[in-house]
Tab-separated table of C-alpha atoms in Angstrom:
chain	number	residue	atom	x	y	z
A	723	MET	CA	19.195	21.270	57.711
A	724	ARG	CA	21.819	18.382	56.564
A	725	ARG	CA	19.163	14.772	56.340
A	726	VAL	CA	20.561	11.795	57.222
A	727	LEU	CA	19.719	8.254	56.704
A	728	VAL	CA	20.561	5.343	59.968
A	729	LEU	CA	20.330	1.525	58.757
A	730	GLY	CA	19.883	0.738	62.422
A	731	GLY	CA	19.216	-1.903	64.386
A	732	THR	CA	21.788	-1.695	66.949
A	733	ARG	CA	22.978	-0.924	70.080
A	734	GLU	CA	25.611	1.235	68.794
A	735	ALA	CA	22.423	2.607	66.106
A	736	ARG	CA	20.524	3.602	69.073
A	737	ASP	CA	23.654	5.526	70.449
A	738	LEU	CA	24.026	7.307	67.086
A	739	ALA	CA	20.523	8.199	66.693
A	740	ALA	CA	19.771	9.767	70.104
A	741	LEU	CA	23.788	11.750	68.983
A	742	LEU	CA	22.272	12.744	65.971
A	743	HIS	CA	18.729	13.962	67.653
A	744	ALA	CA	20.712	16.284	69.751
A	745	ASP	CA	22.104	17.788	66.845
A	746	PRO	CA	19.961	21.171	65.439
A	747	ALA	CA	21.001	20.644	62.405
A	748	VAL	CA	20.471	17.345	61.653
A	749	SER	CA	17.216	15.211	60.703
A	750	VAL	CA	17.597	12.090	61.134
A	751	VAL	CA	15.564	8.866	60.057
A	752	SER	CA	16.315	5.246	61.656
A	753	SER	CA	15.133	2.358	60.117
A	754	LEU	CA	15.217	-0.991	61.395
A	755	ALA	CA	14.868	-4.193	58.784
A	756	GLY	CA	11.377	-5.003	60.894
A	757	ARG	CA	12.665	-9.097	61.701
A	758	VAL	CA	13.096	-8.785	65.582
A	759	ARG	CA	8.688	-8.657	66.717
A	760	GLU	CA	9.686	-6.253	69.527
A	761	PRO	CA	13.008	-3.996	68.177
A	762	VAL	CA	14.329	-1.748	71.384
A	763	LEU	CA	13.861	1.774	69.488
A	764	PRO	CA	15.810	4.551	69.206
A	765	VAL	CA	14.614	8.184	69.602
A	766	GLY	CA	13.429	10.150	66.423
A	767	GLU	CA	11.422	9.686	63.519
A	768	VAL	CA	12.188	5.942	62.442
A	769	ARG	CA	10.487	3.256	59.827
A	770	VAL	CA	10.007	-0.017	60.359
A	771	GLY	CA	10.593	-2.583	57.269
A	772	GLY	CA	12.221	-3.169	54.831
A	773	PHE	CA	12.934	-1.391	51.351
A	774	GLY	CA	12.360	-3.338	48.919
A	775	GLY	CA	15.752	-3.275	47.336
A	776	ARG	CA	18.455	-1.633	46.301
A	777	ASP	CA	16.866	0.804	43.675
A	778	ALA	CA	13.775	1.202	46.269
A	779	LEU	CA	16.309	2.104	48.863
A	780	ALA	CA	18.221	4.320	46.118
A	781	GLU	CA	14.224	5.783	44.794
A	782	TRP	CA	13.518	6.109	48.344
A	783	MET	CA	16.729	8.242	49.261
A	784	ARG	CA	16.776	10.563	46.398
A	785	GLY	CA	12.746	11.120	47.380
A	786	ASN	CA	14.101	12.272	50.599
A	787	ARG	CA	16.837	14.056	50.013
A	788	ILE	CA	19.446	12.005	51.789
A	789	ASP	CA	22.767	13.446	52.343
A	790	ALA	CA	24.446	10.748	54.344
A	791	VAL	CA	23.840	6.773	55.321
A	792	VAL	CA	25.040	4.907	58.571
A	793	ASP	CA	25.079	1.810	57.807
A	794	ALA	CA	25.160	0.472	61.616
A	795	THR	CA	23.563	-2.740	61.695
A	796	HIS	CA	24.038	-6.020	62.210
A	797	PRO	CA	28.443	-6.904	61.499
A	798	PHE	CA	26.271	-10.345	59.094
A	799	ALA	CA	24.246	-8.046	57.840
A	800	THR	CA	26.381	-8.370	54.824
A	801	ARG	CA	22.769	-8.164	51.588
A	802	ILE	CA	22.335	-5.036	53.502
A	803	THR	CA	25.674	-3.329	53.585
A	804	ALA	CA	26.167	-4.222	49.671
A	805	ASN	CA	22.628	-2.711	48.589
A	806	ALA	CA	23.566	0.682	50.777
A	807	ALA	CA	26.899	1.152	49.007
A	808	TRP	CA	24.751	0.398	45.654
A	809	ALA	CA	22.156	2.628	45.977
A	810	CYS	CA	24.312	5.494	47.676
A	811	ALA	CA	26.784	5.677	45.137
A	812	ARG	CA	22.788	6.222	42.904
A	813	ALA	CA	21.761	8.782	44.851
A	814	GLY	CA	24.765	10.410	45.478
A	815	ALA	CA	24.986	10.681	49.285
A	816	ALA	CA	27.539	10.093	51.332
A	817	LEU	CA	27.731	6.126	52.889
A	818	LEU	CA	30.224	5.109	56.217
A	819	VAL	CA	29.667	1.980	57.771
A	820	LEU	CA	29.510	1.806	61.725
A	821	ARG	CA	30.529	-2.086	63.033
A	822	ARG	CA	31.803	-2.102	67.206
A	823	PRO	CA	35.349	-3.806	67.436
A	824	GLU	CA	35.083	-7.716	67.141
A	825	TRP	CA	36.069	-9.704	69.470
A	826	VAL	CA	39.405	-10.974	70.436
A	827	ALA	CA	40.232	-14.195	71.298
A	828	GLY	CA	42.352	-13.895	74.685
A	829	GLU	CA	44.548	-16.283	76.891
A	830	GLY	CA	42.485	-19.491	77.639
A	831	ASP	CA	40.002	-19.665	74.865
A	832	ARG	CA	40.050	-22.261	72.607
A	833	TRP	CA	38.965	-21.095	69.820
A	834	HIS	CA	37.925	-22.437	66.175
A	835	ALA	CA	37.869	-19.930	63.363
A	836	VAL	CA	35.435	-21.075	60.620
A	837	ARG	CA	34.583	-19.052	58.127
A	838	ASP	CA	30.878	-19.408	57.189
A	839	LEU	CA	28.176	-21.580	59.570
A	840	ALA	CA	28.017	-24.302	56.994
A	841	GLU	CA	32.005	-24.531	57.788
A	842	ALA	CA	30.721	-24.603	61.485
A	843	ALA	CA	28.364	-27.730	61.216
A	844	ARG	CA	30.869	-29.603	59.050
A	845	GLU	CA	33.158	-29.178	62.413
A	846	VAL	CA	31.093	-29.378	65.376
A	847	PRO	CA	31.108	-33.459	65.432
A	848	ALA	CA	34.533	-33.302	66.072
A	849	LEU	CA	33.832	-30.702	68.788
A	850	GLY	CA	31.150	-32.306	70.942
A	851	ARG	CA	27.517	-33.913	70.680
A	852	ARG	CA	26.221	-31.105	73.401
A	853	VAL	CA	26.008	-27.882	70.757
A	854	PHE	CA	24.993	-24.348	72.560
A	855	LEU	CA	23.768	-22.495	69.004
A	856	THR	CA	24.091	-18.693	69.780
A	857	ILE	CA	23.398	-16.771	65.814
A	858	GLY	CA	20.080	-15.930	66.210
A	859	ARG	CA	17.615	-17.519	64.277
A	860	GLN	CA	18.618	-16.712	60.395
A	861	GLY	CA	20.874	-20.037	58.984
A	862	VAL	CA	20.412	-21.396	62.370
A	863	ASP	CA	18.891	-24.907	59.205
A	864	ALA	CA	22.955	-24.363	58.560
A	865	PHE	CA	22.667	-27.797	61.264
A	866	ALA	CA	19.403	-28.968	60.751
A	867	GLY	CA	21.004	-32.122	59.508
A	868	ALA	CA	24.185	-32.477	61.615
A	869	PRO	CA	24.551	-34.639	64.371
A	870	GLY	CA	24.204	-33.912	68.492
A	871	ARG	CA	21.750	-31.926	70.595
A	872	TYR	CA	21.931	-28.783	70.253
A	873	LEU	CA	20.639	-25.402	72.826
A	874	VAL	CA	18.863	-23.091	70.343
A	875	ARG	CA	19.245	-19.046	71.453
A	876	ALA	CA	17.331	-16.787	69.572
A	877	ILE	CA	15.458	-13.569	70.424
A	878	ASP	CA	12.106	-14.520	68.124
A	879	PRO	CA	11.951	-18.119	67.022
A	880	PRO	CA	13.356	-19.567	63.881
A	881	GLU	CA	11.181	-19.731	61.061
A	882	VAL	CA	13.655	-22.161	58.599
A	883	ALA	CA	14.605	-26.170	59.773
A	884	MET	CA	15.977	-26.323	63.368
A	885	PRO	CA	18.057	-29.623	64.286
A	886	ALA	CA	16.402	-33.066	64.590
A	887	GLU	CA	17.295	-32.297	68.618
A	888	ALA	CA	16.497	-28.591	69.583
A	889	THR	CA	15.913	-27.394	72.699
A	890	LEU	CA	15.102	-23.650	71.271
A	891	LEU	CA	15.357	-20.925	74.500
A	892	LEU	CA	13.264	-17.514	73.578
A	893	ASP	CA	16.373	-14.627	75.717
A	894	ARG	CA	17.384	-11.297	74.743
A	895	GLY	CA	20.605	-9.949	76.365
A	896	PRO	CA	22.781	-8.802	78.254
A	897	PHE	CA	23.722	-11.727	80.003
A	898	THR	CA	25.941	-12.275	83.046
A	899	LEU	CA	28.989	-14.335	83.105
A	900	GLU	CA	27.693	-16.296	85.725
A	901	SER	CA	23.997	-16.877	84.215
A	902	GLU	CA	25.662	-17.879	80.715
A	903	ILE	CA	27.598	-20.371	82.749
A	904	ALA	CA	25.351	-22.031	84.955
A	905	LEU	CA	23.108	-22.651	81.811
A	906	MET	CA	25.646	-24.032	80.218
A	907	ARG	CA	26.080	-26.306	82.806
A	908	GLU	CA	23.292	-27.169	83.097
A	909	HIS	CA	22.748	-28.488	79.734
A	910	ARG	CA	26.245	-30.272	79.685
A	911	ILE	CA	27.835	-27.727	76.402
A	912	GLU	CA	30.092	-29.136	74.876
A	913	VAL	CA	31.024	-26.204	72.357
A	914	LEU	CA	29.822	-23.222	71.577
A	915	VAL	CA	28.941	-21.788	68.058
A	916	THR	CA	28.522	-17.910	67.323
A	917	LYS	CA	28.970	-15.357	64.915
A	918	ASN	CA	31.870	-12.867	65.912
A	919	SER	CA	29.584	-9.835	66.574
A	920	GLY	CA	31.263	-8.133	68.954
A	921	GLY	CA	29.956	-5.567	71.934
A	922	ALA	CA	28.850	-6.351	75.232
A	923	LEU	CA	25.963	-7.761	75.102
A	924	THR	CA	26.261	-11.427	74.938
A	925	SER	CA	30.200	-11.308	75.037
A	926	ALA	CA	29.596	-13.163	78.831
A	927	LYS	CA	29.062	-16.039	76.964
A	928	LEU	CA	32.688	-16.062	75.632
A	929	GLY	CA	33.545	-16.029	79.574
A	930	ALA	CA	32.189	-18.840	79.955
A	931	ALA	CA	33.299	-21.197	77.441
A	932	ARG	CA	36.653	-19.866	78.764
A	933	GLU	CA	35.543	-21.300	82.491
A	934	LEU	CA	34.908	-24.219	81.503
A	935	GLY	CA	36.905	-25.442	78.933
A	936	VAL	CA	34.531	-24.941	76.139
A	937	PRO	CA	35.591	-24.700	72.586
A	938	VAL	CA	34.198	-22.149	70.975
A	939	LEU	CA	32.964	-21.804	66.620
A	940	MET	CA	33.839	-18.449	65.787
A	941	VAL	CA	32.488	-17.728	62.140
A	942	ALA	CA	34.197	-14.689	61.300
A	943	ARG	CA	32.958	-11.439	59.991
A	944	THR	CA	32.597	-10.859	55.489
A	945	PRO	CA	34.827	-7.126	55.468
A	946	VAL	CA	33.180	-3.619	54.653
A	947	PRO	CA	33.068	-3.421	50.805
A	948	PRO	CA	36.434	-2.010	49.253
A	949	GLY	CA	36.535	1.739	49.144
A	950	VAL	CA	33.481	2.106	51.716
A	951	ALA	CA	34.652	3.809	54.808
A	952	SER	CA	34.302	3.169	58.504
A	953	THR	CA	34.357	3.193	62.169
A	954	SER	CA	33.922	1.615	65.806
A	955	ASP	CA	33.115	4.814	67.455
A	956	PRO	CA	29.498	6.210	67.423
A	957	THR	CA	30.523	9.635	68.249
A	958	ALA	CA	33.028	9.689	65.073
A	959	ALA	CA	29.897	8.602	63.279
A	960	ALA	CA	28.033	11.267	63.931
A	961	ARG	CA	30.229	13.517	63.431
A	962	TRP	CA	31.004	12.815	59.782
A	963	ALA	CA	27.482	12.180	59.133
A	964	SER	CA	27.070	16.125	60.171
A	965	GLY	CA	29.963	17.124	57.711
A	966	VAL	CA	31.798	18.151	60.503
A	967	ALA	CA	34.548	15.138	60.291
């Protein structure tokens, strides 16, 4: 039986786990980092909590005879991806990165590409003072010293410094276009800050920004490490993990 580790926490990871769980020739375990208090769990075997670094991950993989790893973590979980690449090389396991496609600007969008959150914080004052911050709870402290009034939306409360003038909204997608427009109007949002995570669960905010003429500071992804195979299709990832492709 082929042993597969899915580094998860995303919708794509849950879809993949379901496909692999249905394959009698595959034994799959999904690993969640444990950073969300009430995560949506995939089907099948699940472990919650970090491995303790790349060395511990490689040791765990060897001890559990892992043949293949699919990194289906959040597109901005770059440290996990780097650790997975290192650990797979040491443990002799194959690695595939499963990433949803990026969002692409369309007609009417007013996107400003930035490399990271620090650059986004520097650019905010030039675009507006009422800011909708939708980057999750990690990295909010990059805006702690930035001027303006912030609406910070996250699933769990940030454990880092917040902007001086901030309203915290705890919520989880999917969101609708209508609700996002209403929220942005209620808080008189002048600029939206987000990461280019892709996917449909949280894309409605981009449509709302387009409708309202609100500029978007879009934080770019870090590329997949050189030499690591990747796909955006859970079905293709399942074929790869099962040894079919």
